[in-house]
């Protein structure tokens, strides 16, 4: 038999057995749709004190000269791997481009200028459940009569608050950026504990659902009782859990990465759709983005090595990442290539400079480097797969959400969930935008498209709430 | 963890297993020698007269390398430990602090280097790159002959892990063996590892290594020889037996590679309910089942494999630039693969089995040569070419297996013939893990001797069967 028919044979066997098994089990087991209980954990050292510090303090980033001097010394003595012919980025981060990047980083990159850019936004820290949570809080300048919608933007890995630096001005100053008075937002961008300048937990267990609890508490402390949430990557899980746990305060849920859900019916649709797309409600365009499953599976397999090691043995890889700046840059920035556009692997610079500048990329790395949080960010994956946490993440992927929601579907995002498959869980999906361009780091890559989609969604959501209050 | 997720993971694992075992590919084509050239640029049209010379070398790392290393060890950036966690998250940072202090203040590379030089080292240029190898010749009495044996290391191993075993093979009477048990040992560094040159072209995999080692043995004048290997060494030596069985006297492995196709699922299911019907001994059963334990272990421990088989160059930057990064990455394997229970120990159980000097020298083999990135590319090359498909070829030369209890996976004796059609020897060891030459050199050496004795006995005094 030819190679092709082996794959088809295998695919058919998988589909048939999955359908049969899924059908039987779906009828046998009732899927509980209860919002799971999330334990209230004190993440600081020791026991929760009787009186906790609830102050919100301004924070200004000011990296010491020592750290910068040490970094320069490390860059100067970088030991590069041997060169390898005929390969661009197919084996991972390209060597030639890394040499160019390191030279720039060592000789030309002006951290103090980037630090000033970072500080051009208002940063704060506040202690919640024993952890110092870092966040940006950017308030628009409002004239009398003008109102702003509060919006929380949730980043993921290897992201940071910095990836929103171009969308924040668009959202907080709409009149200067092609928007109207209706489009004012007050933006809050927290750093996941262990990322950016948020303190890492010293106990195991802090993952997306626990982060959601902390973000809910943050917004409460800042005095918001109704706000929008937006997320991609881990951020999309975090804000989905927020909406699941407290739909009363979340006015709208906007996602740029929707991984579908874990309902059996969804899985069945996925498999049936591979053979009978119209039965699963798929257009041709949708079909081309989801299938062939085999090729998707192989591509995901080739992109998830980092996920596998970070979800199992983060400390093994962690030692090298925090001790070698070029090592850290390679691990983080590789994704800015393949997740922006997989075909970029054939370009000498991994296509990085098509959409990003060296300054932007290095600022992202610097945030991980100077905050000394890189290993805690790797642990996020390990914490997610633990037995205790997975049921919560699973619930977040199956419990229906009735508040207004929206999906911005970027063509080079890692997962494409066709619109017809979103409605079973996002029961109030007001907007699904098929974007013309953009990948996983959409806020950084296509900030205008990203911001406009949030504006459009918020208007629809506000209209929904107005109708609700009339009824 | 939820039946759906479990089912999904099982399906993914099965699918991946099927891909790895090549069952979805057509039957393997016969292996043939290729016209390979791994040097820089185009293959030269003519070779200089002395292109095949064999040069004796000694290991002599420049002072500058050691000074640079010490500088890095003095300026290590670490991270905060997590409460109540030993090696379950990977190498434990507080243990690495001990290692760094020792490495920086006490470890004496020149002393280790002198130890390395107690065995003779050589280089020879094959297919455009310099291949490094150890060639240990025994002191023979008149009339005595030694059996030549090629031993091949794996990842993250090196020729260093054979140092305790080689003397046992070349000087058996001082190490519990008889005069007849004398071997002549050839131990190469796989190109891209240790002191062998790094291939400058894509495609250097286990088949390419097998071919190169054949050329080495031919150049050294051996017409027939034994091969022994574990980890990648097992794949490489099996390819050698498939490529040119006429020169392989016998193949010994401590990590057999067997391809059972669909029959695997059948035997696994049968074995779970009727072990003896599936050909399993009690010990086999204990090592193979429960499947969930094996599957969980594989999932937990194969992150490095997944990463190296897809994006080796990405992680290579950190490991070639940070000695503690390299050490943490490598030592985790020496811990977990020697005994999985080591994951719950504060020092990863490392010093129960190995000394700090041994462990650090193992790491230095990658550090002083800068070969960690190239060593990891080998994983990606394995999947890029036909290397895995070759598991579908049964090995026809006399074969022997030493089955250590903590090896990463266990192949019962009755299942070995699926990959080794001429199995003459199988030992179920009671102790030892993935690095037996390093951890249990006497056990492995004795098993190689016992295997060779059986193979020698196959040659009857009557005329030998023509090959």
PDB file of C-alpha atoms in Angstrom, chain A residues 290-437:
ATOM      1  CA  UNK A 290      -8.637  22.939   9.951  1.00  0.00           C
ATOM      2  CA  UNK A 291      -7.676  19.955   7.828  1.00  0.00           C
ATOM      3  CA  UNK A 292      -6.004  17.762   6.834  1.00  0.00           C
ATOM      4  CA  UNK A 293      -5.885  16.748  10.486  1.00  0.00           C
ATOM      5  CA  UNK A 294      -2.809  14.646   9.868  1.00  0.00           C
ATOM      6  CA  UNK A 295      -0.781  17.560   8.520  1.00  0.00           C
ATOM      7  CA  UNK A 296      -2.078  19.824  11.281  1.00  0.00           C
ATOM      8  CA  UNK A 297      -1.141  17.166  13.810  1.00  0.00           C
ATOM      9  CA  UNK A 298       2.386  16.863  12.395  1.00  0.00           C
ATOM     10  CA  UNK A 299       2.826  20.631  12.353  1.00  0.00           C
ATOM     11  CA  UNK A 300       1.615  20.978  15.913  1.00  0.00           C
ATOM     12  CA  UNK A 301       3.911  18.109  16.891  1.00  0.00           C
ATOM     13  CA  UNK A 302       6.871  19.960  15.364  1.00  0.00           C
ATOM     14  CA  UNK A 303       5.958  23.182  17.183  1.00  0.00           C
ATOM     15  CA  UNK A 304       5.233  21.818  20.651  1.00  0.00           C
ATOM     16  CA  UNK A 305       8.599  20.481  21.807  1.00  0.00           C
ATOM     17  CA  UNK A 306       8.931  23.532  24.036  1.00  0.00           C
ATOM     18  CA  UNK A 307       5.494  22.871  25.486  1.00  0.00           C
ATOM     19  CA  UNK A 308       6.311  19.253  26.214  1.00  0.00           C
ATOM     20  CA  UNK A 309       9.524  19.988  28.060  1.00  0.00           C
ATOM     21  CA  UNK A 310       8.080  22.997  29.879  1.00  0.00           C
ATOM     22  CA  UNK A 311       5.053  20.987  30.941  1.00  0.00           C
ATOM     23  CA  UNK A 312       7.229  18.217  32.383  1.00  0.00           C
ATOM     24  CA  UNK A 313      10.771  19.322  33.262  1.00  0.00           C
ATOM     25  CA  UNK A 314      10.940  23.124  33.199  1.00  0.00           C
ATOM     26  CA  UNK A 315      13.898  23.290  35.584  1.00  0.00           C
ATOM     27  CA  UNK A 316      16.028  21.123  33.318  1.00  0.00           C
ATOM     28  CA  UNK A 317      15.898  23.643  30.518  1.00  0.00           C
ATOM     29  CA  UNK A 318      15.513  26.579  32.910  1.00  0.00           C
ATOM     30  CA  UNK A 319      19.089  26.657  34.196  1.00  0.00           C
ATOM     31  CA  UNK A 320      20.479  27.460  30.758  1.00  0.00           C
ATOM     32  CA  UNK A 321      17.808  30.018  29.934  1.00  0.00           C
ATOM     33  CA  UNK A 322      18.459  32.244  32.929  1.00  0.00           C
ATOM     34  CA  UNK A 323      22.236  32.015  32.691  1.00  0.00           C
ATOM     35  CA  UNK A 324      22.588  32.706  28.958  1.00  0.00           C
ATOM     36  CA  UNK A 325      20.929  35.760  27.410  1.00  0.00           C
ATOM     37  CA  UNK A 326      21.332  34.370  23.912  1.00  0.00           C
ATOM     38  CA  UNK A 327      19.770  31.138  25.156  1.00  0.00           C
ATOM     39  CA  UNK A 328      16.808  33.040  26.511  1.00  0.00           C
ATOM     40  CA  UNK A 329      16.478  35.083  23.325  1.00  0.00           C
ATOM     41  CA  UNK A 330      16.471  31.944  21.183  1.00  0.00           C
ATOM     42  CA  UNK A 331      13.777  30.206  23.208  1.00  0.00           C
ATOM     43  CA  UNK A 332      11.449  33.203  23.381  1.00  0.00           C
ATOM     44  CA  UNK A 333      11.943  34.745  19.969  1.00  0.00           C
ATOM     45  CA  UNK A 334      11.726  31.513  17.959  1.00  0.00           C
ATOM     46  CA  UNK A 335       7.981  31.664  18.490  1.00  0.00           C
ATOM     47  CA  UNK A 336       7.770  35.194  17.103  1.00  0.00           C
ATOM     48  CA  UNK A 337       8.861  33.656  13.839  1.00  0.00           C
ATOM     49  CA  UNK A 338       6.934  30.396  13.499  1.00  0.00           C
ATOM     50  CA  UNK A 339       3.770  31.632  15.208  1.00  0.00           C
ATOM     51  CA  UNK A 340       3.622  34.786  13.125  1.00  0.00           C
ATOM     52  CA  UNK A 341       3.859  32.793   9.921  1.00  0.00           C
ATOM     53  CA  UNK A 342       5.057  29.186   9.629  1.00  0.00           C
ATOM     54  CA  UNK A 343       6.539  29.779   6.178  1.00  0.00           C
ATOM     55  CA  UNK A 344       9.006  32.225   7.722  1.00  0.00           C
ATOM     56  CA  UNK A 345      11.139  29.243   8.746  1.00  0.00           C
ATOM     57  CA  UNK A 346      12.668  29.393   5.282  1.00  0.00           C
ATOM     58  CA  UNK A 347      13.830  32.996   5.650  1.00  0.00           C
ATOM     59  CA  UNK A 348      17.307  33.870   6.920  1.00  0.00           C
ATOM     60  CA  UNK A 349      15.938  36.110   9.664  1.00  0.00           C
ATOM     61  CA  UNK A 350      12.980  33.836  10.337  1.00  0.00           C
ATOM     62  CA  UNK A 351      10.849  36.646   8.975  1.00  0.00           C
ATOM     63  CA  UNK A 352      11.202  38.431  12.306  1.00  0.00           C
ATOM     64  CA  UNK A 353      11.907  41.821  10.805  1.00  0.00           C
ATOM     65  CA  UNK A 354       8.920  41.725   8.511  1.00  0.00           C
ATOM     66  CA  UNK A 355       6.652  42.709  11.377  1.00  0.00           C
ATOM     67  CA  UNK A 356       8.841  43.452  14.373  1.00  0.00           C
ATOM     68  CA  UNK A 357      11.895  45.587  15.026  1.00  0.00           C
ATOM     69  CA  UNK A 358      15.037  44.418  16.788  1.00  0.00           C
ATOM     70  CA  UNK A 359      14.237  46.914  19.535  1.00  0.00           C
ATOM     71  CA  UNK A 360      10.798  45.402  20.117  1.00  0.00           C
ATOM     72  CA  UNK A 361      12.085  41.847  20.156  1.00  0.00           C
ATOM     73  CA  UNK A 362      14.960  42.637  22.468  1.00  0.00           C
ATOM     74  CA  UNK A 363      12.714  44.595  24.822  1.00  0.00           C
ATOM     75  CA  UNK A 364      10.548  41.495  25.140  1.00  0.00           C
ATOM     76  CA  UNK A 365      13.623  39.432  25.986  1.00  0.00           C
ATOM     77  CA  UNK A 366      14.903  42.089  28.389  1.00  0.00           C
ATOM     78  CA  UNK A 367      11.663  42.019  30.342  1.00  0.00           C
ATOM     79  CA  UNK A 368      12.206  38.300  30.924  1.00  0.00           C
ATOM     80  CA  UNK A 369      15.927  38.771  31.563  1.00  0.00           C
ATOM     81  CA  UNK A 370      15.964  41.678  34.008  1.00  0.00           C
ATOM     82  CA  UNK A 371      12.986  40.470  35.997  1.00  0.00           C
ATOM     83  CA  UNK A 372      14.679  37.077  36.573  1.00  0.00           C
ATOM     84  CA  UNK A 373      11.306  35.428  36.068  1.00  0.00           C
ATOM     85  CA  UNK A 374      12.040  33.257  33.045  1.00  0.00           C
ATOM     86  CA  UNK A 375      11.952  29.908  34.863  1.00  0.00           C
ATOM     87  CA  UNK A 376       8.700  30.710  36.627  1.00  0.00           C
ATOM     88  CA  UNK A 377       7.176  31.446  33.222  1.00  0.00           C
ATOM     89  CA  UNK A 378       8.222  27.993  32.027  1.00  0.00           C
ATOM     90  CA  UNK A 379       6.560  26.450  35.078  1.00  0.00           C
ATOM     91  CA  UNK A 380       3.182  27.763  33.961  1.00  0.00           C
ATOM     92  CA  UNK A 381       2.909  24.759  31.662  1.00  0.00           C
ATOM     93  CA  UNK A 382       3.862  22.279  34.345  1.00  0.00           C
ATOM     94  CA  UNK A 383       1.307  23.705  36.723  1.00  0.00           C
ATOM     95  CA  UNK A 384      -1.419  23.452  34.097  1.00  0.00           C
ATOM     96  CA  UNK A 385      -1.154  19.736  33.573  1.00  0.00           C
ATOM     97  CA  UNK A 386      -1.335  18.701  37.198  1.00  0.00           C
ATOM     98  CA  UNK A 387      -4.231  16.478  38.202  1.00  0.00           C
ATOM     99  CA  UNK A 388      -5.776  19.111  40.437  1.00  0.00           C
ATOM    100  CA  UNK A 389      -5.848  21.807  37.812  1.00  0.00           C
ATOM    101  CA  UNK A 390      -6.813  20.035  34.664  1.00  0.00           C
ATOM    102  CA  UNK A 391     -10.484  19.571  35.559  1.00  0.00           C
ATOM    103  CA  UNK A 392     -10.782  23.332  36.026  1.00  0.00           C
ATOM    104  CA  UNK A 393      -9.151  24.122  32.692  1.00  0.00           C
ATOM    105  CA  UNK A 394     -11.322  21.455  31.137  1.00  0.00           C
ATOM    106  CA  UNK A 395     -14.426  22.991  32.652  1.00  0.00           C
ATOM    107  CA  UNK A 396     -13.399  26.387  31.331  1.00  0.00           C
ATOM    108  CA  UNK A 397     -13.421  24.804  27.898  1.00  0.00           C
ATOM    109  CA  UNK A 398     -16.877  23.326  28.148  1.00  0.00           C
ATOM    110  CA  UNK A 399     -19.063  25.436  30.396  1.00  0.00           C
ATOM    111  CA  UNK A 400     -21.208  27.720  28.219  1.00  0.00           C
ATOM    112  CA  UNK A 401     -20.635  31.464  28.339  1.00  0.00           C
ATOM    113  CA  UNK A 402     -23.716  33.609  27.971  1.00  0.00           C
ATOM    114  CA  UNK A 403     -22.158  37.047  28.281  1.00  0.00           C
ATOM    115  CA  UNK A 404     -21.287  38.819  25.002  1.00  0.00           C
ATOM    116  CA  UNK A 405     -18.258  37.298  23.373  1.00  0.00           C
ATOM    117  CA  UNK A 406     -16.171  37.807  20.245  1.00  0.00           C
ATOM    118  CA  UNK A 407     -13.461  36.006  18.371  1.00  0.00           C
ATOM    119  CA  UNK A 408     -10.809  37.634  16.194  1.00  0.00           C
ATOM    120  CA  UNK A 409      -9.632  34.857  13.923  1.00  0.00           C
ATOM    121  CA  UNK A 410      -6.171  35.644  12.585  1.00  0.00           C
ATOM    122  CA  UNK A 411      -4.997  33.514   9.650  1.00  0.00           C
ATOM    123  CA  UNK A 412      -1.686  32.389  11.161  1.00  0.00           C
ATOM    124  CA  UNK A 413      -2.967  31.761  14.671  1.00  0.00           C
ATOM    125  CA  UNK A 414      -2.087  28.312  15.967  1.00  0.00           C
ATOM    126  CA  UNK A 415      -5.688  27.081  16.109  1.00  0.00           C
ATOM    127  CA  UNK A 416      -8.591  27.896  13.864  1.00  0.00           C
ATOM    128  CA  UNK A 417     -12.034  27.174  15.225  1.00  0.00           C
ATOM    129  CA  UNK A 418     -14.684  27.615  12.541  1.00  0.00           C
ATOM    130  CA  UNK A 419     -17.484  29.937  13.545  1.00  0.00           C
ATOM    131  CA  UNK A 420     -20.253  27.323  13.416  1.00  0.00           C
ATOM    132  CA  UNK A 421     -18.401  25.366  16.097  1.00  0.00           C
ATOM    133  CA  UNK A 422     -18.124  28.279  18.494  1.00  0.00           C
ATOM    134  CA  UNK A 423     -21.763  28.799  19.282  1.00  0.00           C
ATOM    135  CA  UNK A 424     -22.277  25.716  21.421  1.00  0.00           C
ATOM    136  CA  UNK A 425     -20.064  27.182  24.113  1.00  0.00           C
ATOM    137  CA  UNK A 426     -19.994  30.899  23.329  1.00  0.00           C
ATOM    138  CA  UNK A 427     -23.752  31.145  23.317  1.00  0.00           C
ATOM    139  CA  UNK A 428     -23.743  34.914  22.898  1.00  0.00           C
ATOM    140  CA  UNK A 429     -21.142  35.234  20.172  1.00  0.00           C
ATOM    141  CA  UNK A 430     -21.805  38.728  18.871  1.00  0.00           C
ATOM    142  CA  UNK A 431     -18.820  38.945  16.577  1.00  0.00           C
ATOM    143  CA  UNK A 432     -16.527  36.591  14.688  1.00  0.00           C
ATOM    144  CA  UNK A 433     -13.997  38.360  12.512  1.00  0.00           C
ATOM    145  CA  UNK A 434     -12.026  36.520   9.868  1.00  0.00           C
ATOM    146  CA  UNK A 435      -8.942  38.709   9.785  1.00  0.00           C
ATOM    147  CA  UNK A 436      -7.093  39.278   6.504  1.00  0.00           C
ATOM    148  CA  UNK A 437      -3.637  38.969   8.017  1.00  0.00           C
TER     149      UNK A 437
END
